[in-house]
mmCIF file with all atom_site columns, C-alpha atoms in Angstrom:
data_model
loop_
_atom_site.group_PDB
_atom_site.id
_atom_site.type_symbol
_atom_site.label_atom_id
_atom_site.label_alt_id
_atom_site.label_comp_id
_atom_site.label_asym_id
_atom_site.label_entity_id
_atom_site.label_seq_id
_atom_site.pdbx_PDB_ins_code
_atom_site.Cartn_x
_atom_site.Cartn_y
_atom_site.Cartn_z
_atom_site.occupancy
_atom_site.B_iso_or_equiv
_atom_site.pdbx_formal_charge
_atom_site.auth_seq_id
_atom_site.auth_comp_id
_atom_site.auth_asym_id
_atom_site.auth_atom_id
_atom_site.pdbx_PDB_model_num
ATOM 1   C CA . MET A 1 1   ? 23.301 -29.358 33.616 1.00 59.00 ? 1   MET A CA 1
ATOM 2   C CA . ASP A 1 2   ? 24.704 -31.756 36.104 1.00 71.00 ? 2   ASP A CA 1
ATOM 3   C CA . CYS A 1 3   ? 28.140 -32.346 34.555 1.00 73.00 ? 3   CYS A CA 1
ATOM 4   C CA . GLN A 1 4   ? 31.029 -33.555 36.594 1.00 80.00 ? 4   GLN A CA 1
ATOM 5   C CA . GLY A 1 5   ? 34.285 -31.618 36.284 1.00 82.00 ? 5   GLY A CA 1
ATOM 6   C CA . LEU A 1 6   ? 37.556 -33.021 34.999 1.00 83.00 ? 6   LEU A CA 1
ATOM 7   C CA . ALA A 1 7   ? 39.930 -34.871 37.247 1.00 90.00 ? 7   ALA A CA 1
ATOM 8   C CA . ILE A 1 8   ? 43.105 -32.869 37.887 1.00 90.00 ? 8   ILE A CA 1
ATOM 9   C CA . ASN A 1 9   ? 45.269 -35.379 35.976 1.00 92.00 ? 9   ASN A CA 1
ATOM 10  C CA . THR A 1 10  ? 42.946 -35.215 32.968 1.00 92.00 ? 10  THR A CA 1
ATOM 11  C CA . TYR A 1 11  ? 43.009 -31.422 33.072 1.00 92.00 ? 11  TYR A CA 1
ATOM 12  C CA . TYR A 1 12  ? 46.821 -31.301 33.074 1.00 91.00 ? 12  TYR A CA 1
ATOM 13  C CA . ALA A 1 13  ? 47.014 -33.899 30.286 1.00 94.00 ? 13  ALA A CA 1
ATOM 14  C CA . CYS A 1 14  ? 44.695 -31.730 28.162 1.00 94.00 ? 14  CYS A CA 1
ATOM 15  C CA . LEU A 1 15  ? 46.711 -28.642 29.040 1.00 94.00 ? 15  LEU A CA 1
ATOM 16  C CA . GLU A 1 16  ? 49.936 -30.392 27.978 1.00 94.00 ? 16  GLU A CA 1
ATOM 17  C CA . ASN A 1 17  ? 48.358 -31.392 24.634 1.00 97.00 ? 17  ASN A CA 1
ATOM 18  C CA . VAL A 1 18  ? 47.219 -27.833 23.979 1.00 97.00 ? 18  VAL A CA 1
ATOM 19  C CA . HIS A 1 19  ? 50.696 -26.512 24.856 1.00 95.00 ? 19  HIS A CA 1
ATOM 20  C CA . GLU A 1 20  ? 52.459 -28.988 22.539 1.00 97.00 ? 20  GLU A CA 1
ATOM 21  C CA . THR A 1 21  ? 50.092 -28.207 19.669 1.00 98.00 ? 21  THR A CA 1
ATOM 22  C CA . ALA A 1 22  ? 50.329 -24.440 20.124 1.00 98.00 ? 22  ALA A CA 1
ATOM 23  C CA . SER A 1 23  ? 54.140 -24.659 20.306 1.00 95.00 ? 23  SER A CA 1
ATOM 24  C CA . ALA A 1 24  ? 54.282 -26.676 17.070 1.00 98.00 ? 24  ALA A CA 1
ATOM 25  C CA . VAL A 1 25  ? 52.036 -24.182 15.265 1.00 98.00 ? 25  VAL A CA 1
ATOM 26  C CA . TYR A 1 26  ? 54.118 -21.275 16.603 1.00 95.00 ? 26  TYR A CA 1
ATOM 27  C CA . GLU A 1 27  ? 57.349 -22.865 15.329 1.00 94.00 ? 27  GLU A CA 1
ATOM 28  C CA . CYS A 1 28  ? 55.829 -23.398 11.850 1.00 97.00 ? 28  CYS A CA 1
ATOM 29  C CA . ILE A 1 29  ? 54.609 -19.801 11.669 1.00 96.00 ? 29  ILE A CA 1
ATOM 30  C CA . ILE A 1 30  ? 57.973 -18.399 12.812 1.00 94.00 ? 30  ILE A CA 1
ATOM 31  C CA . LYS A 1 31  ? 59.903 -20.554 10.308 1.00 95.00 ? 31  LYS A CA 1
ATOM 32  C CA . THR A 1 32  ? 57.625 -19.371 7.500  1.00 97.00 ? 32  THR A CA 1
ATOM 33  C CA . ALA A 1 33  ? 58.033 -15.723 8.544  1.00 95.00 ? 33  ALA A CA 1
ATOM 34  C CA . VAL A 1 34  ? 61.840 -16.053 8.624  1.00 93.00 ? 34  VAL A CA 1
ATOM 35  C CA . GLN A 1 35  ? 61.844 -17.677 5.170  1.00 95.00 ? 35  GLN A CA 1
ATOM 36  C CA . GLU A 1 36  ? 59.656 -14.874 3.779  1.00 96.00 ? 36  GLU A CA 1
ATOM 37  C CA . GLU A 1 37  ? 61.986 -12.263 5.289  1.00 94.00 ? 37  GLU A CA 1
ATOM 38  C CA . ARG A 1 38  ? 65.029 -13.972 3.754  1.00 94.00 ? 38  ARG A CA 1
ATOM 39  C CA . ILE A 1 39  ? 63.392 -14.215 0.320  1.00 95.00 ? 39  ILE A CA 1
ATOM 40  C CA . MET A 1 40  ? 62.393 -10.535 0.375  1.00 95.00 ? 40  MET A CA 1
ATOM 41  C CA . ASN A 1 41  ? 65.870 -9.589  1.603  1.00 94.00 ? 41  ASN A CA 1
ATOM 42  C CA . GLU A 1 42  ? 67.466 -11.499 -1.277 1.00 95.00 ? 42  GLU A CA 1
ATOM 43  C CA . ALA A 1 43  ? 65.078 -9.849  -3.759 1.00 95.00 ? 43  ALA A CA 1
ATOM 44  C CA . THR A 1 44  ? 66.353 -6.417  -2.671 1.00 93.00 ? 44  THR A CA 1
ATOM 45  C CA . GLY A 1 45  ? 69.932 -7.444  -3.505 1.00 93.00 ? 45  GLY A CA 1
ATOM 46  C CA . ASN A 1 46  ? 71.130 -8.214  0.009  1.00 92.00 ? 46  ASN A CA 1
ATOM 47  C CA . PRO A 1 47  ? 72.604 -11.526 1.187  1.00 92.00 ? 47  PRO A CA 1
ATOM 48  C CA . ARG A 1 48  ? 69.818 -13.996 1.999  1.00 87.00 ? 48  ARG A CA 1
ATOM 49  C CA . CYS A 1 49  ? 70.821 -14.564 5.625  1.00 86.00 ? 49  CYS A CA 1
ATOM 50  C CA . ASP A 1 50  ? 71.840 -10.985 6.427  1.00 87.00 ? 50  ASP A CA 1
ATOM 51  C CA . ILE A 1 51  ? 68.421 -9.673  7.468  1.00 89.00 ? 51  ILE A CA 1
ATOM 52  C CA . THR A 1 52  ? 67.617 -6.467  9.334  1.00 89.00 ? 52  THR A CA 1
ATOM 53  C CA . VAL A 1 53  ? 65.317 -6.661  12.333 1.00 88.00 ? 53  VAL A CA 1
ATOM 54  C CA . SER A 1 54  ? 63.814 -4.438  14.973 1.00 86.00 ? 54  SER A CA 1
ATOM 55  C CA . GLY A 1 55  ? 63.724 -5.676  18.548 1.00 82.00 ? 55  GLY A CA 1
ATOM 56  C CA . ASP A 1 56  ? 61.868 -4.683  21.661 1.00 80.00 ? 56  ASP A CA 1
ATOM 57  C CA . GLY A 1 57  ? 61.563 -6.035  25.160 1.00 77.00 ? 57  GLY A CA 1
ATOM 58  C CA . THR A 1 58  ? 59.165 -5.626  28.029 1.00 77.00 ? 58  THR A CA 1
ATOM 59  C CA . TRP A 1 59  ? 59.112 -6.727  31.634 1.00 74.00 ? 59  TRP A CA 1
ATOM 60  C CA . LYS A 1 60  ? 56.506 -7.675  34.170 1.00 70.00 ? 60  LYS A CA 1
ATOM 61  C CA . LYS A 1 61  ? 57.789 -5.049  36.568 1.00 67.00 ? 61  LYS A CA 1
ATOM 62  C CA . ARG A 1 62  ? 59.521 -1.686  36.079 1.00 64.00 ? 62  ARG A CA 1
ATOM 63  C CA . GLY A 1 63  ? 63.058 -1.166  37.212 1.00 62.00 ? 63  GLY A CA 1
ATOM 64  C CA . PHE A 1 64  ? 65.825 -3.621  37.806 1.00 58.00 ? 64  PHE A CA 1
ATOM 65  C CA . THR A 1 65  ? 63.936 -6.021  40.069 1.00 62.00 ? 65  THR A CA 1
ATOM 66  C CA . LEU A 1 66  ? 62.226 -7.945  37.301 1.00 67.00 ? 66  LEU A CA 1
ATOM 67  C CA . LEU A 1 67  ? 61.703 -11.686 37.383 1.00 74.00 ? 67  LEU A CA 1
ATOM 68  C CA . PHE A 1 68  ? 60.142 -12.113 33.925 1.00 74.00 ? 68  PHE A CA 1
ATOM 69  C CA . GLY A 1 69  ? 60.808 -10.482 30.563 1.00 77.00 ? 69  GLY A CA 1
ATOM 70  C CA . VAL A 1 70  ? 59.712 -10.918 26.945 1.00 81.00 ? 70  VAL A CA 1
ATOM 71  C CA . ALA A 1 71  ? 61.615 -9.800  23.855 1.00 80.00 ? 71  ALA A CA 1
ATOM 72  C CA . THR A 1 72  ? 60.447 -9.815  20.232 1.00 86.00 ? 72  THR A CA 1
ATOM 73  C CA . LEU A 1 73  ? 62.186 -9.454  16.858 1.00 87.00 ? 73  LEU A CA 1
ATOM 74  C CA . ILE A 1 74  ? 60.300 -8.061  13.850 1.00 91.00 ? 74  ILE A CA 1
ATOM 75  C CA . GLY A 1 75  ? 61.544 -8.265  10.255 1.00 92.00 ? 75  GLY A CA 1
ATOM 76  C CA . LYS A 1 76  ? 62.209 -4.964  8.479  1.00 93.00 ? 76  LYS A CA 1
ATOM 77  C CA . LEU A 1 77  ? 60.728 -5.984  5.133  1.00 95.00 ? 77  LEU A CA 1
ATOM 78  C CA . THR A 1 78  ? 57.820 -8.275  6.042  1.00 95.00 ? 78  THR A CA 1
ATOM 79  C CA . LYS A 1 79  ? 56.931 -6.538  9.334  1.00 95.00 ? 79  LYS A CA 1
ATOM 80  C CA . LYS A 1 80  ? 56.301 -10.018 10.768 1.00 95.00 ? 80  LYS A CA 1
ATOM 81  C CA . VAL A 1 81  ? 57.428 -11.388 14.121 1.00 93.00 ? 81  VAL A CA 1
ATOM 82  C CA . LEU A 1 82  ? 60.543 -13.509 13.546 1.00 91.00 ? 82  LEU A CA 1
ATOM 83  C CA . ASP A 1 83  ? 61.357 -14.538 17.097 1.00 88.00 ? 83  ASP A CA 1
ATOM 84  C CA . THR A 1 84  ? 60.187 -14.194 20.671 1.00 87.00 ? 84  THR A CA 1
ATOM 85  C CA . VAL A 1 85  ? 62.042 -15.014 23.858 1.00 82.00 ? 85  VAL A CA 1
ATOM 86  C CA . VAL A 1 86  ? 60.668 -15.292 27.379 1.00 80.00 ? 86  VAL A CA 1
ATOM 87  C CA . LYS A 1 87  ? 63.269 -14.835 30.107 1.00 78.00 ? 87  LYS A CA 1
ATOM 88  C CA . SER A 1 88  ? 62.678 -15.851 33.696 1.00 79.00 ? 88  SER A CA 1
ATOM 89  C CA . SER A 1 89  ? 64.793 -15.723 36.806 1.00 76.00 ? 89  SER A CA 1
ATOM 90  C CA . PHE A 1 90  ? 62.133 -17.384 38.975 1.00 74.00 ? 90  PHE A CA 1
ATOM 91  C CA . CYS A 1 91  ? 60.672 -20.891 39.252 1.00 77.00 ? 91  CYS A CA 1
ATOM 92  C CA . GLN A 1 92  ? 57.867 -21.659 41.684 1.00 75.00 ? 92  GLN A CA 1
ATOM 93  C CA . ALA A 1 93  ? 58.864 -25.327 42.006 1.00 74.00 ? 93  ALA A CA 1
ATOM 94  C CA . CYS A 1 94  ? 62.444 -24.345 42.882 1.00 74.00 ? 94  CYS A CA 1
ATOM 95  C CA . ASN A 1 95  ? 61.122 -21.818 45.380 1.00 70.00 ? 95  ASN A CA 1
ATOM 96  C CA . VAL A 1 96  ? 58.984 -24.448 47.126 1.00 72.00 ? 96  VAL A CA 1
ATOM 97  C CA . GLN A 1 97  ? 61.824 -26.997 47.159 1.00 71.00 ? 97  GLN A CA 1
ATOM 98  C CA . THR A 1 98  ? 64.283 -24.476 48.598 1.00 67.00 ? 98  THR A CA 1
ATOM 99  C CA . LYS A 1 99  ? 61.961 -23.983 51.568 1.00 67.00 ? 99  LYS A CA 1
ATOM 100 C CA . LYS A 1 100 ? 61.888 -27.771 52.096 1.00 64.00 ? 100 LYS A CA 1
ATOM 101 C CA . LYS A 1 101 ? 65.675 -28.074 51.745 1.00 62.00 ? 101 LYS A CA 1
ATOM 102 C CA . GLU A 1 102 ? 66.384 -27.442 55.410 1.00 63.00 ? 102 GLU A CA 1
ATOM 103 C CA . ASP A 1 103 ? 64.014 -30.209 56.551 1.00 65.00 ? 103 ASP A CA 1
ATOM 104 C CA . ALA A 1 104 ? 64.926 -33.046 54.162 1.00 64.00 ? 104 ALA A CA 1
ATOM 105 C CA . ILE A 1 105 ? 68.143 -32.600 52.174 1.00 64.00 ? 105 ILE A CA 1
ATOM 106 C CA . ASP A 1 106 ? 67.931 -36.065 50.515 1.00 64.00 ? 106 ASP A CA 1
ATOM 107 C CA . GLU A 1 107 ? 64.406 -35.438 49.249 1.00 65.00 ? 107 GLU A CA 1
ATOM 108 C CA . TYR A 1 108 ? 65.485 -31.991 48.050 1.00 62.00 ? 108 TYR A CA 1
ATOM 109 C CA . ASN A 1 109 ? 68.414 -33.404 46.035 1.00 64.00 ? 109 ASN A CA 1
ATOM 110 C CA . GLU A 1 110 ? 66.208 -36.087 44.460 1.00 66.00 ? 110 GLU A CA 1
ATOM 111 C CA . CYS A 1 111 ? 63.514 -33.591 43.453 1.00 63.00 ? 111 CYS A CA 1
ATOM 112 C CA . ASN A 1 112 ? 66.104 -31.096 42.239 1.00 64.00 ? 112 ASN A CA 1
ATOM 113 C CA . GLU A 1 113 ? 67.651 -33.625 39.827 1.00 69.00 ? 113 GLU A CA 1
ATOM 114 C CA . SER A 1 114 ? 64.278 -34.635 38.347 1.00 67.00 ? 114 SER A CA 1
ATOM 115 C CA . HIS A 1 115 ? 63.182 -30.992 38.066 1.00 67.00 ? 115 HIS A CA 1
ATOM 116 C CA . GLU A 1 116 ? 66.114 -29.661 36.003 1.00 70.00 ? 116 GLU A CA 1
ATOM 117 C CA . GLU A 1 117 ? 64.411 -30.342 32.632 1.00 71.00 ? 117 GLU A CA 1
ATOM 118 C CA . LYS A 1 118 ? 61.212 -28.549 33.659 1.00 73.00 ? 118 LYS A CA 1
ATOM 119 C CA . CYS A 1 119 ? 62.791 -25.620 35.491 1.00 75.00 ? 119 CYS A CA 1
ATOM 120 C CA . THR A 1 120 ? 61.591 -22.263 34.148 1.00 69.00 ? 120 THR A CA 1
ATOM 121 C CA . ILE A 1 121 ? 64.724 -20.331 35.121 1.00 70.00 ? 121 ILE A CA 1
ATOM 122 C CA . ASN A 1 122 ? 66.603 -19.413 31.943 1.00 72.00 ? 122 ASN A CA 1
ATOM 123 C CA . HIS A 1 123 ? 68.329 -16.237 33.126 1.00 65.00 ? 123 HIS A CA 1
ATOM 124 C CA . GLU A 1 124 ? 70.891 -15.783 35.853 1.00 68.00 ? 124 GLU A CA 1
ATOM 125 C CA . GLY A 1 125 ? 72.496 -12.562 36.932 1.00 62.00 ? 125 GLY A CA 1
ATOM 126 C CA . ILE A 1 126 ? 71.237 -9.041  37.342 1.00 61.00 ? 126 ILE A CA 1
ATOM 127 C CA . ALA A 1 127 ? 67.946 -8.020  35.798 1.00 57.00 ? 127 ALA A CA 1
ATOM 128 C CA . GLY A 1 128 ? 69.536 -5.309  33.646 1.00 58.00 ? 128 GLY A CA 1
ATOM 129 C CA . LYS A 1 129 ? 71.429 -7.961  31.675 1.00 59.00 ? 129 LYS A CA 1
ATOM 130 C CA . MET A 1 130 ? 68.233 -9.764  30.663 1.00 58.00 ? 130 MET A CA 1
ATOM 131 C CA . GLU A 1 131 ? 67.683 -7.786  27.451 1.00 58.00 ? 131 GLU A CA 1
ATOM 132 C CA . ILE A 1 132 ? 71.368 -7.929  26.494 1.00 52.00 ? 132 ILE A CA 1
ATOM 133 C CA . THR A 1 133 ? 71.624 -11.702 26.889 1.00 54.00 ? 133 THR A CA 1
ATOM 134 C CA . THR A 1 134 ? 68.375 -12.100 24.950 1.00 55.00 ? 134 THR A CA 1
ATOM 135 C CA . ASP A 1 135 ? 69.751 -10.064 22.022 1.00 53.00 ? 135 ASP A CA 1
ATOM 136 C CA . ILE A 1 136 ? 73.017 -12.010 21.992 1.00 43.00 ? 136 ILE A CA 1
ATOM 137 C CA . ARG A 1 137 ? 71.132 -15.313 21.975 1.00 51.00 ? 137 ARG A CA 1
ATOM 138 C CA . ARG A 1 138 ? 68.926 -14.235 19.084 1.00 53.00 ? 138 ARG A CA 1
ATOM 139 C CA . ARG A 1 139 ? 71.860 -13.073 16.961 1.00 51.00 ? 139 ARG A CA 1
ATOM 140 C CA . GLY A 1 140 ? 73.213 -16.587 17.061 1.00 51.00 ? 140 GLY A CA 1
ATOM 141 C CA . ARG A 1 141 ? 70.083 -18.031 15.423 1.00 56.00 ? 141 ARG A CA 1
#
C-alpha cells in the first residue's frame, strides 16, 4: 500500500482528541466507582461520605531521586479504583526553555508565561514528600 503518513499537526490533533475522550471516560468511571463505594458504605451502617480506602504509590526510579510518581486509592468495599494521581517534578518544555534562558531572556519570559497552563510539574520539594503530599491532596476530595 502506498499510503501517505499523517502530517504532524494532524497527528497531534488526533492525539489531543483521544486524550480528551479517554480523560472524560476515566472521570465518569471514577465518579461511578466512588458513588458505588459510598452506597455500599451507607448500607453497612457507616456515614455515606466516611469511606475507607487503601492507597499505594510507585515511582519511576527507586530511592529519593524520583521525577515521576503514581499513587492509587482503592475502595475497601467495592475493591475498585477510586482515584489516581500522577506526580511530576520534571517538564521537558521547561528544561528546554531553561537552556535557552541565557541566550534570549525576553523570549524565555514570553514562552514561560504561555507555558504555565501546560506545564507538567505538579510537585515541588524533595522526592520523599511526593507520596505524603499526594495523600493529603486526596483526603481533601
